[in-house]
Amino acid sequence: MLTPALRDAAYRWIADDPNPGTRAELQALLAAALAGGAPGDAAAAELADRMSGPLRFGTAGLRGPVRAGPSGMNVAVVRRATAGLAAWLSGRGDGGRPVVVGRDARHGSEAFAQAAAEVLAGAGFAVHVLPEPLPTPVLAFAVRRLGAVAGIQITASHNPQADNGYKVYLADGAQLAPPADAEIEAAITAAPGAFSIPTAPARTVLDPVEDYLSRVASLPRGGARGLRIALTPLHGVGGRAAVHALSRAGFTDVHVVGSQAVPDPDFPTVAFPNPEEPGATDALLALAAEVDADLAIALDPDADRCALGVPGPDGTWRMLSGDETGVLLGDHLLRCGGYTDPLVATTVVSSSMLGRIAQAYGARYAETLTGFKWIVRGGPGLVYGYEEALGYCVDPDAVRDKDGIAAAVLAADLLAGLRAHGRALLDRLDELAAAHGVHLTAGVSLRTEPAARDAVVARLGAQPPQGWEIDRPAPDVLRLRRAGERLVIRPSGTEPKLKAYLEVVEPVTDGLDEARARATDRLAALRAEVGDLLQEA
């Protein structure tokens, strides 16, 4: 039912929307709601959902469906968000200084990037716009290279095709983090209607791609280059940059999945453009088997995440988990890097094996909350950070965020060196397990409403299960430990889910196969226990 308050709110938003397309979209929905009847009730419900915003700052910025209204991604929302960011920067004494604006190839990205750039220019900032749809790590690199006070990347990363987003980087080149997010959100709330926000043309084009590629090409530690690679950018913007980066690093035998090579905002060959999702890498692994590749690489659509696929002893291909790749790259960097007092970091929900690897090399180790906004702020001397969700920061001095392209080049370097000695990535994983114990991880999700999931966390925090030691890395995060096992429980930041992250550690005392079998059994038992625990709570 269309209430007077909802009707008036829609009228006000329409009057302030500077974009004819979304203005007409909301006008049509309002007219249908005003007509009444069953179709009118459905339109009123849709209108209420559109007007239920505003979008809130989550993972380093805004993310939501491309549609009209305050709860969607559209030009009006982007203008107000940018006006709030500009006001916050000016309040810190950074007015007039450089800001970089980039975008991916999703629906609306070009218009949203232009809207952000014009608002920043209207506020007096020196705006530098990237010349075309480019990977998110290129934007993060450009912020540090230019000495900008902020960067904005229009992207929804690996979200479904209906979404887009607005990611903010600060002067250190890292993602937006508290308390800046709340302060900027307050400035957005105080911003005028989008139609009233001053704008100006923004014409300065910045092309950092050559410098970025040169930096990434310098990452390999070894001299071996004999490697055949299959690669997919999953219809995103990372394919060309990844092929060029690999080529400059000496890896020229690269085969790209043809049906997924060109940026396409509809992601026609995958149900969900995330390398973690079942089926997303089927075409990649088929190509890898067809060309007899040594390594398969999947980037997510904005190329800040990287997934690796490898052939098993029987020739069957499989994707490595984020934790498997994470410890491989961390070990490679510490073994070959020649650092002075290095720090490596991961999150409280990732494998703890990285800590044991760091100890073996005399390196410092940190565990942070989830997200790269925390990982890259884990402490001085950071040389590497990763999270289990396929994110790897392998060159923090250049890109202070996850970088799928740089991770791909480093993974190729690692495998080429191993192959030169007749070994493979799975062999190296066996060696790490033998040295540090078998570490198995898994995730369990329970779909539930926010109030219910918060109640679960509160109950388990007040009455932890018998036999577990408990602490709170954050107010809404529980970490439980017992001998050789860890359980982390937290609410999802983007979905109505309660998430549990499981780990078991099994020492290798008799044989690796036997230790893996015991660890597998223990993980299955822990998964069942946790499932019951969450349902009971």
Coordinates of C-alpha atoms in Angstrom, one line a residue:
M1 CA 0.0 0.0 0.0
L2 CA 1.3 3.4 -0.9
T3 CA 1.4 5.6 2.2
P4 CA 1.5 9.4 2.0
A5 CA 5.0 9.4 3.6
L6 CA 6.3 7.0 1.0
R7 CA 4.7 9.0 -1.8
D8 CA 6.2 12.3 -0.6
A9 CA 9.6 10.7 -0.2
A10 CA 9.5 9.4 -3.7
Y11 CA 8.5 12.8 -5.1
R12 CA 11.4 14.5 -3.2
W13 CA 13.9 12.0 -4.6
I14 CA 12.6 12.3 -8.1
A15 CA 12.9 16.1 -7.9
D16 CA 16.5 15.9 -6.8
D17 CA 17.6 13.2 -9.2
P18 CA 19.8 14.7 -12.0
N19 CA 19.7 11.7 -14.3
P20 CA 16.7 11.5 -16.7
G21 CA 16.8 7.7 -16.9
T22 CA 16.5 6.9 -13.2
R23 CA 14.1 9.8 -12.7
A24 CA 11.8 8.3 -15.3
E25 CA 12.3 4.8 -13.7
L26 CA 11.1 6.0 -10.3
Q27 CA 8.3 8.1 -11.8
A28 CA 6.9 5.0 -13.6
L29 CA 7.0 3.0 -10.4
L30 CA 5.3 5.8 -8.4
A31 CA 2.6 6.1 -11.1
A32 CA 1.9 2.3 -10.9
A33 CA 1.7 2.5 -7.1
L34 CA -0.8 5.4 -7.3
A35 CA -3.0 3.5 -9.7
G36 CA -3.9 1.0 -6.9
G37 CA -5.2 -2.5 -7.1
A38 CA -3.0 -5.6 -6.9
P39 CA -0.4 -4.2 -9.4
G40 CA -0.3 -1.0 -7.5
D41 CA 0.3 -2.8 -4.2
A42 CA 3.2 -4.7 -5.8
A43 CA 4.6 -1.4 -7.2
A44 CA 4.2 0.2 -3.8
A45 CA 6.2 -2.6 -2.2
E46 CA 8.9 -2.2 -4.8
L47 CA 8.9 1.5 -4.3
A48 CA 9.2 1.1 -0.5
D49 CA 12.2 -1.2 -1.1
R50 CA 13.8 1.4 -3.4
M51 CA 13.2 4.2 -0.8
S52 CA 14.4 2.1 2.2
G53 CA 18.0 3.4 1.8
P54 CA 20.4 4.9 1.9
L55 CA 23.1 2.4 1.0
R56 CA 25.4 2.1 4.0
F57 CA 29.2 2.0 3.9
G58 CA 30.2 -1.7 4.1
T59 CA 33.4 -3.1 2.6
A60 CA 35.3 0.1 2.0
G61 CA 32.4 1.9 0.5
L62 CA 28.9 1.3 -1.1
R63 CA 27.6 -1.7 -2.9
G64 CA 24.1 -2.4 -4.2
P65 CA 21.8 -3.1 -7.2
V66 CA 21.9 -0.6 -10.1
R67 CA 18.5 1.0 -9.9
A68 CA 16.8 4.3 -9.0
G69 CA 16.2 5.4 -5.5
P70 CA 18.4 5.9 -2.4
S71 CA 18.9 2.2 -1.8
G72 CA 20.4 1.6 -5.3
M73 CA 23.5 2.5 -7.2
N74 CA 22.7 5.4 -9.4
V75 CA 24.1 8.9 -10.4
A76 CA 22.2 10.6 -7.6
V77 CA 23.6 8.3 -4.9
V78 CA 27.1 8.6 -6.3
R79 CA 26.9 12.4 -6.4
R80 CA 25.8 12.6 -2.8
A81 CA 28.4 10.0 -1.7
T82 CA 31.1 12.0 -3.5
A83 CA 29.9 15.3 -2.0
G84 CA 30.2 13.7 1.5
L85 CA 33.7 12.4 0.7
A86 CA 34.8 15.8 -0.7
A87 CA 33.5 17.6 2.4
W88 CA 35.3 15.1 4.7
L89 CA 38.6 15.5 2.8
S90 CA 38.3 19.3 2.9
G91 CA 37.6 19.2 6.6
R92 CA 40.9 17.4 7.1
G93 CA 42.8 20.1 5.2
D94 CA 43.1 18.1 2.0
G95 CA 40.9 20.3 -0.2
G96 CA 42.2 20.9 -3.7
R97 CA 44.7 18.0 -3.7
P98 CA 44.7 15.1 -6.1
V99 CA 42.0 12.4 -6.2
V100 CA 42.0 9.4 -8.6
V101 CA 38.8 8.0 -10.1
G102 CA 38.7 4.6 -11.8
R103 CA 36.0 2.1 -12.9
D104 CA 35.4 -1.4 -14.0
A105 CA 33.1 -2.4 -16.9
R106 CA 29.8 -3.1 -15.1
H107 CA 26.5 -1.6 -15.9
G108 CA 26.6 2.1 -14.9
S109 CA 30.3 2.2 -14.2
E110 CA 31.2 4.9 -16.8
A111 CA 28.3 7.2 -15.7
F112 CA 29.1 6.7 -12.0
A113 CA 32.8 7.4 -12.5
Q114 CA 32.0 10.6 -14.5
A115 CA 29.5 11.7 -11.8
A116 CA 32.1 11.2 -9.0
A117 CA 34.8 13.0 -11.0
E118 CA 32.5 16.0 -11.8
V119 CA 31.5 16.4 -8.1
L120 CA 35.2 16.3 -7.0
A121 CA 36.1 18.9 -9.7
G122 CA 33.2 21.0 -8.6
A123 CA 34.5 20.9 -5.0
G124 CA 37.9 22.1 -6.2
F125 CA 40.0 18.9 -6.2
A126 CA 42.6 18.0 -8.8
V127 CA 40.8 15.0 -10.3
H128 CA 42.7 12.4 -12.3
V129 CA 40.5 9.9 -14.2
L130 CA 41.7 6.6 -15.4
P131 CA 41.4 6.3 -19.2
E132 CA 39.3 3.1 -19.5
P133 CA 37.8 0.2 -17.4
L134 CA 40.8 -1.1 -15.4
P135 CA 41.5 -3.5 -12.5
T136 CA 40.9 -2.2 -9.0
P137 CA 44.6 -2.9 -8.1
V138 CA 45.6 -0.3 -10.8
L139 CA 43.5 2.3 -9.0
A140 CA 45.1 1.4 -5.7
F141 CA 48.5 1.6 -7.2
A142 CA 47.8 5.0 -8.8
V143 CA 46.7 6.5 -5.4
R144 CA 50.1 5.8 -3.9
R145 CA 52.1 6.5 -7.1
L146 CA 50.5 10.0 -7.5
G147 CA 50.4 10.8 -3.8
A148 CA 46.7 11.4 -4.0
V149 CA 44.6 12.0 -0.9
A150 CA 41.9 9.5 -2.0
G151 CA 40.9 7.2 -4.7
I152 CA 37.4 6.0 -5.9
Q153 CA 36.9 2.8 -7.8
I154 CA 33.5 2.1 -9.3
T155 CA 33.2 -1.6 -9.0
A156 CA 31.1 -4.4 -7.4
S157 CA 34.0 -6.8 -7.5
H158 CA 32.6 -10.4 -7.7
N159 CA 29.0 -9.5 -6.9
P160 CA 26.1 -10.6 -9.2
Q161 CA 25.7 -8.7 -12.5
A162 CA 22.8 -6.5 -11.2
D163 CA 25.1 -4.8 -8.7
N164 CA 27.7 -2.0 -8.8
G165 CA 29.7 -0.3 -6.1
Y166 CA 31.8 2.6 -4.9
K167 CA 35.1 1.7 -3.2
V168 CA 37.1 4.4 -1.4
Y169 CA 40.9 4.4 -0.8
L170 CA 42.6 6.8 1.5
A171 CA 45.9 8.6 1.1
D172 CA 48.0 5.5 2.2
G173 CA 46.5 3.6 -0.7
A174 CA 44.5 1.3 1.6
Q175 CA 40.8 0.7 1.8
L176 CA 38.6 3.0 3.8
A177 CA 38.4 1.9 7.5
P178 CA 36.8 3.1 10.7
P179 CA 36.4 5.7 12.0
A180 CA 36.6 7.4 8.6
D181 CA 33.7 5.4 7.2
A182 CA 31.3 6.6 9.8
E183 CA 32.6 10.2 9.5
I184 CA 32.1 10.1 5.7
E185 CA 28.7 8.6 6.1
A186 CA 27.7 11.4 8.4
A187 CA 29.0 13.9 5.8
I188 CA 26.9 12.2 3.1
T189 CA 23.8 12.4 5.2
A190 CA 24.4 16.2 5.6
A191 CA 25.0 16.6 1.8
P192 CA 22.3 18.5 -0.2
G193 CA 20.1 16.8 -2.8
A194 CA 22.0 15.5 -5.8
F195 CA 20.6 18.1 -8.2
S196 CA 22.0 20.9 -6.0
I197 CA 25.6 19.6 -5.7
P198 CA 28.0 21.7 -7.7
T199 CA 29.8 19.9 -10.5
A200 CA 32.5 20.8 -13.0
P201 CA 34.2 19.1 -16.0
A202 CA 37.0 16.7 -15.0
R203 CA 39.4 16.2 -18.0
T204 CA 42.7 15.2 -16.5
V205 CA 43.4 11.6 -17.6
L206 CA 45.9 9.5 -15.7
D207 CA 47.2 6.3 -17.2
P208 CA 49.3 4.4 -14.7
V209 CA 49.1 1.0 -16.5
E210 CA 52.7 1.0 -17.8
D211 CA 54.1 1.8 -14.4
Y212 CA 51.9 -0.8 -12.8
L213 CA 52.9 -3.5 -15.2
S214 CA 56.6 -2.7 -14.8
R215 CA 56.2 -3.0 -11.1
V216 CA 54.4 -6.3 -11.2
A217 CA 56.9 -7.7 -13.8
S218 CA 59.7 -7.1 -11.3
L219 CA 58.1 -9.3 -8.6
P220 CA 59.5 -12.8 -9.6
R221 CA 62.3 -14.0 -7.4
G222 CA 63.6 -16.8 -9.6
G223 CA 64.9 -17.2 -13.1
A224 CA 62.8 -20.2 -14.4
R225 CA 60.1 -19.3 -16.9
G226 CA 59.1 -22.7 -18.4
L227 CA 55.4 -22.7 -17.7
R228 CA 52.1 -23.0 -19.7
I229 CA 49.2 -21.1 -18.1
A230 CA 45.5 -21.2 -18.7
L231 CA 43.7 -18.0 -17.5
T232 CA 40.3 -16.5 -17.2
P233 CA 39.2 -13.0 -16.2
L234 CA 35.6 -14.2 -15.8
H235 CA 34.3 -11.5 -18.1
G236 CA 36.0 -8.8 -16.1
V237 CA 38.6 -6.2 -16.7
G238 CA 41.7 -8.1 -15.7
G239 CA 42.4 -10.3 -18.7
R240 CA 44.5 -7.9 -20.8
A241 CA 46.5 -6.6 -17.9
A242 CA 47.2 -10.0 -16.5
V243 CA 48.4 -11.3 -19.9
H244 CA 50.7 -8.3 -20.3
A245 CA 52.0 -8.6 -16.7
L246 CA 52.8 -12.3 -17.1
S247 CA 54.4 -11.7 -20.5
R248 CA 56.7 -8.9 -19.1
A249 CA 57.7 -11.2 -16.3
G250 CA 58.7 -13.8 -18.9
F251 CA 55.6 -16.1 -18.9
T252 CA 54.5 -15.9 -22.5
D253 CA 52.7 -19.2 -23.0
V254 CA 49.3 -18.0 -21.7
H255 CA 46.0 -19.4 -23.0
V256 CA 42.8 -17.4 -22.2
V257 CA 39.3 -18.8 -22.0
G258 CA 37.9 -17.3 -25.2
S259 CA 34.3 -17.1 -24.0
Q260 CA 35.3 -15.2 -20.9
A261 CA 38.1 -13.0 -22.2
V262 CA 36.3 -9.8 -23.1
P263 CA 34.7 -7.6 -20.4
D264 CA 30.9 -8.2 -20.3
P265 CA 28.7 -6.8 -17.6
D266 CA 26.1 -9.5 -18.0
F267 CA 28.6 -12.3 -17.2
P268 CA 26.8 -14.7 -19.6
T269 CA 28.8 -17.9 -19.0
V270 CA 28.7 -18.0 -15.2
A271 CA 25.9 -18.0 -12.7
F272 CA 27.9 -16.0 -10.2
P273 CA 31.2 -14.3 -11.2
N274 CA 33.2 -15.4 -8.2
P275 CA 36.0 -18.0 -8.6
E276 CA 35.0 -19.5 -5.2
E277 CA 31.6 -20.4 -6.5
P278 CA 30.9 -24.0 -7.8
G279 CA 31.0 -24.1 -11.6
A280 CA 32.7 -20.7 -12.0
T281 CA 36.0 -22.1 -13.1
D282 CA 34.7 -25.1 -15.1
A283 CA 35.7 -23.5 -18.4
L284 CA 39.1 -22.6 -17.1
L285 CA 39.9 -26.1 -15.9
A286 CA 38.6 -27.6 -19.2
L287 CA 41.0 -25.3 -21.1
A288 CA 43.8 -26.1 -18.8
A289 CA 43.3 -29.8 -19.5
E290 CA 42.9 -29.2 -23.2
V291 CA 46.2 -27.3 -23.6
D292 CA 48.1 -29.4 -21.1
A293 CA 48.7 -26.4 -18.9
D294 CA 50.9 -26.4 -15.8
L295 CA 48.8 -23.8 -13.9
A296 CA 45.3 -22.4 -14.1
I297 CA 44.5 -18.8 -13.0
A298 CA 41.1 -17.3 -12.4
L299 CA 40.7 -13.6 -11.6
D300 CA 37.5 -12.1 -10.3
P301 CA 35.8 -9.4 -12.4
D302 CA 37.9 -6.5 -11.0
A303 CA 41.0 -8.6 -10.7
D304 CA 41.8 -8.0 -7.1
R305 CA 41.3 -11.7 -6.3
C306 CA 43.1 -14.7 -7.7
A307 CA 42.3 -18.4 -7.7
L308 CA 44.8 -21.1 -8.7
G309 CA 44.0 -24.5 -10.3
V310 CA 46.5 -27.4 -10.5
P311 CA 46.5 -30.9 -11.9
G312 CA 46.6 -33.8 -9.4
P313 CA 48.8 -36.9 -9.6
D314 CA 46.1 -38.6 -11.8
G315 CA 45.8 -35.5 -14.1
T316 CA 42.5 -34.4 -12.7
W317 CA 42.4 -30.6 -12.2
R318 CA 41.2 -28.9 -9.0
M319 CA 41.2 -25.4 -7.6
L320 CA 43.4 -24.7 -4.6
S321 CA 41.7 -23.2 -1.6
G322 CA 42.5 -19.6 -0.6
D323 CA 44.4 -20.9 2.4
E324 CA 46.5 -23.3 0.3
T325 CA 47.5 -20.5 -2.1
G326 CA 48.0 -18.1 0.9
V327 CA 50.6 -20.2 2.6
L328 CA 52.3 -21.1 -0.6
L329 CA 52.8 -17.4 -1.6
G330 CA 53.8 -16.4 2.0
D331 CA 56.4 -19.2 2.2
H332 CA 57.7 -18.2 -1.2
L333 CA 58.2 -14.6 -0.3
L334 CA 59.8 -15.3 3.0
R335 CA 62.1 -17.9 1.5
C336 CA 63.3 -15.7 -1.4
G337 CA 62.7 -12.2 -0.2
G338 CA 65.8 -11.2 1.7
Y339 CA 63.7 -8.9 4.0
T340 CA 64.9 -7.3 7.2
D341 CA 62.5 -7.9 10.1
P342 CA 59.5 -8.7 7.9
L343 CA 55.9 -8.9 9.0
V344 CA 53.3 -11.2 7.4
A345 CA 49.6 -11.0 8.2
T346 CA 46.3 -12.8 7.8
T347 CA 42.9 -12.8 9.4
V348 CA 41.4 -14.5 12.4
V349 CA 39.4 -16.7 10.0
S350 CA 42.3 -17.8 7.8
S351 CA 44.6 -20.8 8.3
S352 CA 47.0 -20.4 11.2
M353 CA 49.7 -22.2 9.2
L354 CA 51.1 -18.8 8.1
G355 CA 52.1 -18.1 11.7
R356 CA 54.1 -21.3 11.9
I357 CA 55.8 -20.6 8.5
A358 CA 56.7 -17.1 9.8
Q359 CA 58.2 -18.5 12.9
A360 CA 60.3 -20.9 10.9
Y361 CA 61.8 -17.9 9.0
G362 CA 62.2 -15.7 12.0
A363 CA 59.5 -13.3 10.7
R364 CA 56.8 -11.5 12.6
Y365 CA 53.2 -12.5 12.3
A366 CA 49.9 -10.8 12.9
E367 CA 46.2 -11.8 12.8
T368 CA 43.7 -9.1 12.1
L369 CA 40.0 -8.8 11.6
T370 CA 38.6 -9.9 8.2
G371 CA 39.2 -7.6 5.3
F372 CA 42.2 -5.9 3.7
K373 CA 41.5 -2.6 5.4
W374 CA 42.8 -4.4 8.5
I375 CA 45.4 -6.7 7.0
V376 CA 47.4 -3.9 5.4
R377 CA 47.3 -2.0 8.7
G378 CA 48.6 -5.1 10.6
G379 CA 51.9 -3.4 11.6
P380 CA 55.1 -1.9 10.4
G381 CA 57.3 -3.8 8.0
L382 CA 54.5 -5.7 6.2
V383 CA 55.7 -7.7 3.3
Y384 CA 52.7 -9.9 2.7
G385 CA 49.1 -10.4 3.7
Y386 CA 46.3 -12.7 2.7
E387 CA 42.8 -13.8 3.5
E388 CA 41.1 -17.1 2.8
A389 CA 38.6 -15.5 0.4
L390 CA 41.3 -15.5 -2.4
G391 CA 42.8 -12.2 -1.6
Y392 CA 46.6 -11.7 -1.6
C393 CA 48.7 -8.6 -1.0
V394 CA 52.2 -9.5 -2.3
D395 CA 53.7 -6.1 -2.8
P396 CA 52.4 -3.7 -0.1
D397 CA 54.8 -0.9 -1.0
A398 CA 53.1 -0.6 -4.4
V399 CA 49.5 -1.9 -3.9
R400 CA 48.3 -1.7 -0.3
D401 CA 45.4 -4.0 -1.0
K402 CA 44.7 -7.4 -2.6
D403 CA 46.0 -7.7 -6.1
G404 CA 45.0 -10.7 -8.2
I405 CA 47.4 -9.9 -11.1
A406 CA 50.5 -9.5 -8.9
A407 CA 49.5 -12.7 -7.1
A408 CA 49.2 -14.5 -10.4
V409 CA 52.7 -13.4 -11.5
L410 CA 54.2 -14.5 -8.2
A411 CA 52.4 -17.9 -8.3
A412 CA 53.8 -18.5 -11.8
D413 CA 57.3 -17.6 -10.5
L414 CA 56.9 -20.1 -7.6
L415 CA 55.7 -22.9 -9.8
A416 CA 58.3 -22.3 -12.5
G417 CA 61.0 -22.6 -9.9
L418 CA 59.5 -25.8 -8.5
R419 CA 59.1 -27.4 -12.0
A420 CA 62.7 -26.7 -12.8
H421 CA 63.5 -29.1 -10.0
G422 CA 60.8 -31.6 -11.0
R423 CA 58.3 -30.6 -8.3
A424 CA 54.8 -29.1 -8.3
L425 CA 52.7 -26.9 -6.0
L426 CA 51.0 -29.9 -4.4
D427 CA 54.5 -31.2 -3.6
R428 CA 55.3 -27.9 -1.8
L429 CA 52.0 -28.1 0.1
D430 CA 53.0 -31.6 1.2
E431 CA 56.4 -30.3 2.4
L432 CA 54.7 -27.5 4.4
A433 CA 52.3 -29.9 6.0
A434 CA 55.1 -32.2 6.9
A435 CA 57.0 -29.4 8.5
H436 CA 54.2 -27.5 10.2
G437 CA 51.3 -30.0 10.5
V438 CA 48.2 -30.6 8.4
H439 CA 46.0 -27.5 8.6
L440 CA 42.5 -28.1 7.2
T441 CA 39.9 -25.3 7.1
A442 CA 36.2 -25.2 6.2
G443 CA 33.3 -22.8 6.4
V444 CA 29.7 -23.2 7.6
S445 CA 26.9 -20.6 6.9
L446 CA 23.5 -20.4 8.5
R447 CA 21.0 -18.1 6.7
T448 CA 19.1 -16.1 9.3
E449 CA 17.8 -12.6 10.0
P450 CA 20.1 -10.1 11.6
A451 CA 18.4 -10.1 15.0
A452 CA 18.6 -13.9 15.2
R453 CA 22.2 -14.1 14.2
D454 CA 23.1 -11.4 16.7
A455 CA 21.3 -13.4 19.4
V456 CA 23.4 -16.5 18.5
V457 CA 26.6 -14.6 18.9
A458 CA 25.4 -13.1 22.2
R459 CA 24.3 -16.5 23.6
L460 CA 27.5 -18.3 22.6
G461 CA 29.5 -15.4 24.0
A462 CA 27.8 -15.6 27.3
Q463 CA 27.7 -19.4 27.5
P464 CA 30.5 -20.9 25.4
P465 CA 30.3 -24.6 24.7
Q466 CA 32.0 -26.8 27.3
G467 CA 35.7 -27.5 26.6
W468 CA 36.3 -24.4 24.5
E469 CA 38.3 -21.3 25.4
I470 CA 36.8 -18.2 24.1
D471 CA 37.8 -14.6 23.2
R472 CA 36.4 -11.7 21.2
P473 CA 38.6 -10.2 18.4
A474 CA 35.7 -7.8 17.9
P475 CA 32.4 -7.2 19.7
D476 CA 30.5 -9.3 17.1
V477 CA 33.2 -11.9 16.5
L478 CA 33.7 -15.0 18.7
R479 CA 36.9 -17.1 18.5
L480 CA 36.8 -20.5 20.3
R481 CA 39.8 -22.8 20.7
R482 CA 40.6 -26.2 22.0
A483 CA 43.5 -28.6 21.4
G484 CA 44.3 -28.5 17.7
E485 CA 40.9 -26.9 16.8
R486 CA 39.6 -23.4 16.2
L487 CA 36.2 -22.0 15.5
V488 CA 35.4 -18.4 14.6
I489 CA 31.8 -17.2 14.5
R490 CA 30.8 -13.9 13.0
P491 CA 27.8 -12.3 11.2
S492 CA 28.2 -11.7 7.5
G493 CA 28.8 -8.1 6.6
T494 CA 26.9 -8.3 3.3
E495 CA 24.3 -11.1 3.6
P496 CA 21.7 -12.3 6.2
K497 CA 24.0 -15.1 7.3
L498 CA 25.9 -16.3 10.4
K499 CA 29.3 -17.6 9.4
A500 CA 31.5 -20.1 11.1
Y501 CA 35.1 -20.8 10.1
L502 CA 36.6 -24.1 11.2
E503 CA 40.2 -25.2 11.5
V504 CA 41.8 -28.4 12.7
V505 CA 45.6 -28.9 13.0
E506 CA 47.0 -32.4 13.0
P507 CA 50.7 -33.1 13.6
V508 CA 52.5 -35.4 11.2
T509 CA 53.9 -38.1 13.5
D510 CA 53.7 -41.3 11.4
G511 CA 53.0 -40.3 7.8
L512 CA 51.4 -37.5 5.8
D513 CA 48.6 -39.6 4.4
E514 CA 47.7 -40.9 7.9
A515 CA 47.8 -37.3 9.4
R516 CA 45.6 -36.0 6.6
A517 CA 43.1 -38.8 7.1
R518 CA 42.9 -38.0 10.9
A519 CA 42.5 -34.3 10.1
T520 CA 39.8 -35.0 7.6
D521 CA 37.8 -37.1 10.1
R522 CA 38.3 -34.4 12.8
L523 CA 37.1 -31.7 10.5
A524 CA 34.0 -33.7 9.6
A525 CA 33.2 -34.2 13.3
L526 CA 33.8 -30.5 14.0
R527 CA 31.6 -29.5 11.1
A528 CA 28.7 -31.6 12.4
E529 CA 29.2 -30.3 16.0
V530 CA 29.2 -26.7 14.8
G531 CA 26.1 -27.3 12.6
D532 CA 24.2 -28.5 15.7
L533 CA 25.6 -25.7 17.8
L534 CA 24.4 -23.0 15.4
Q535 CA 21.0 -24.5 15.0
E536 CA 20.5 -25.0 18.7
A537 CA 21.6 -21.4 19.4

